[in-house]
Amino acid sequence: MSVTQVKIALSGGPSELAATERSVLASALDRTLKIRHGAGYEHFVHGGEFQAADGCEIAVFRWSHRTKIAE
């Protein structure tokens, strides 16, 4: 079984995450990307947008909301 990686760019949310590029499984493009940050999670969603960078297409995930970690 082959695993395909897709580069993504985060848009919005905390400034230290907005410019970060990450790699995720291609199958995750239709799901919310949840990134732990501080005492919570930042949620990003892919709305079908891509941007060109270094000859590649990068999926753009936009910030949607933040949740706190349950104690």
GROMACS .gro file of C-alpha atoms in nm:
model
   71
    1MET     CA    1   0.000   0.000   0.000
    2SER     CA    2   0.143   0.336  -0.105
    3VAL     CA    3   0.099   0.647   0.109
    4THR     CA    4   0.065   0.977  -0.076
    5GLN     CA    5   0.179   1.292   0.100
    6VAL     CA    6   0.039   1.635   0.008
    7LYS     CA    7   0.204   1.960   0.116
    8ILE     CA    8  -0.033   2.207   0.275
    9ALA     CA    9  -0.021   2.572   0.377
   10LEU     CA   10  -0.212   2.699   0.678
   11SER     CA   11  -0.400   3.028   0.644
   12GLY     CA   12  -0.538   3.228   0.936
   13GLY     CA   13  -0.537   3.130   1.301
   14PRO     CA   14  -0.241   3.205   1.529
   15SER     CA   15   0.035   3.393   1.347
   16GLU     CA   16   0.302   3.135   1.432
   17LEU     CA   17   0.100   2.865   1.253
   18ALA     CA   18  -0.024   3.068   0.953
   19ALA     CA   19   0.299   3.047   0.752
   20THR     CA   20   0.385   2.690   0.849
   21GLU     CA   21   0.387   2.425   0.578
   22ARG     CA   22   0.308   2.069   0.678
   23SER     CA   23   0.263   1.734   0.503
   24VAL     CA   24  -0.049   1.527   0.554
   25LEU     CA   25  -0.204   1.219   0.394
   26ALA     CA   26  -0.392   1.304   0.075
   27SER     CA   27  -0.704   1.134   0.214
   28ALA     CA   28  -0.708   1.397   0.491
   29LEU     CA   29  -0.794   1.679   0.248
   30ASP     CA   30  -1.164   1.621   0.309
   31ARG     CA   31  -1.128   1.634   0.689
   32THR     CA   32  -1.063   1.905   0.944
   33LEU     CA   33  -0.693   1.933   1.027
   34LYS     CA   34  -0.654   1.965   1.405
   35ILE     CA   35  -0.322   2.103   1.530
   36ARG     CA   36  -0.239   2.119   1.900
   37HIS     CA   37  -0.136   2.469   2.001
   38GLY     CA   38  -0.095   2.587   2.360
   39ALA     CA   39  -0.388   2.467   2.570
   40GLY     CA   40  -0.608   2.387   2.274
   41TYR     CA   41  -0.642   2.282   1.914
   42GLU     CA   42  -0.655   2.500   1.604
   43HIS     CA   43  -0.888   2.361   1.338
   44PHE     CA   44  -0.822   2.414   0.967
   45VAL     CA   45  -1.036   2.304   0.670
   46HIS     CA   46  -0.960   2.260   0.301
   47GLY     CA   47  -1.213   2.433   0.079
   48GLY     CA   48  -1.068   2.308  -0.250
   49GLU     CA   49  -0.814   2.590  -0.286
   50PHE     CA   50  -0.458   2.526  -0.409
   51GLN     CA   51  -0.164   2.760  -0.461
   52ALA     CA   52   0.147   2.714  -0.674
   53ALA     CA   53   0.486   2.709  -0.499
   54ASP     CA   54   0.820   2.577  -0.624
   55GLY     CA   55   0.654   2.410  -0.923
   56CYS     CA   56   0.409   2.219  -0.701
   57GLU     CA   57   0.049   2.269  -0.602
   58ILE     CA   58  -0.002   2.315  -0.229
   59ALA     CA   59  -0.342   2.263  -0.066
   60VAL     CA   60  -0.455   2.565   0.136
   61PHE     CA   61  -0.622   2.492   0.469
   62ARG     CA   62  -0.801   2.790   0.625
   63TRP     CA   63  -0.847   2.835   1.000
   64SER     CA   64  -1.204   2.767   1.110
   65HIS     CA   65  -1.205   2.763   1.492
   66ARG     CA   66  -1.023   2.680   1.815
   67THR     CA   67  -1.119   2.430   2.084
   68LYS     CA   68  -0.977   2.390   2.434
   69ILE     CA   69  -0.826   2.070   2.565
   70ALA     CA   70  -1.058   1.905   2.818
   71GLU     CA   71  -0.906   1.860   3.162
   0.00000   0.00000   0.00000
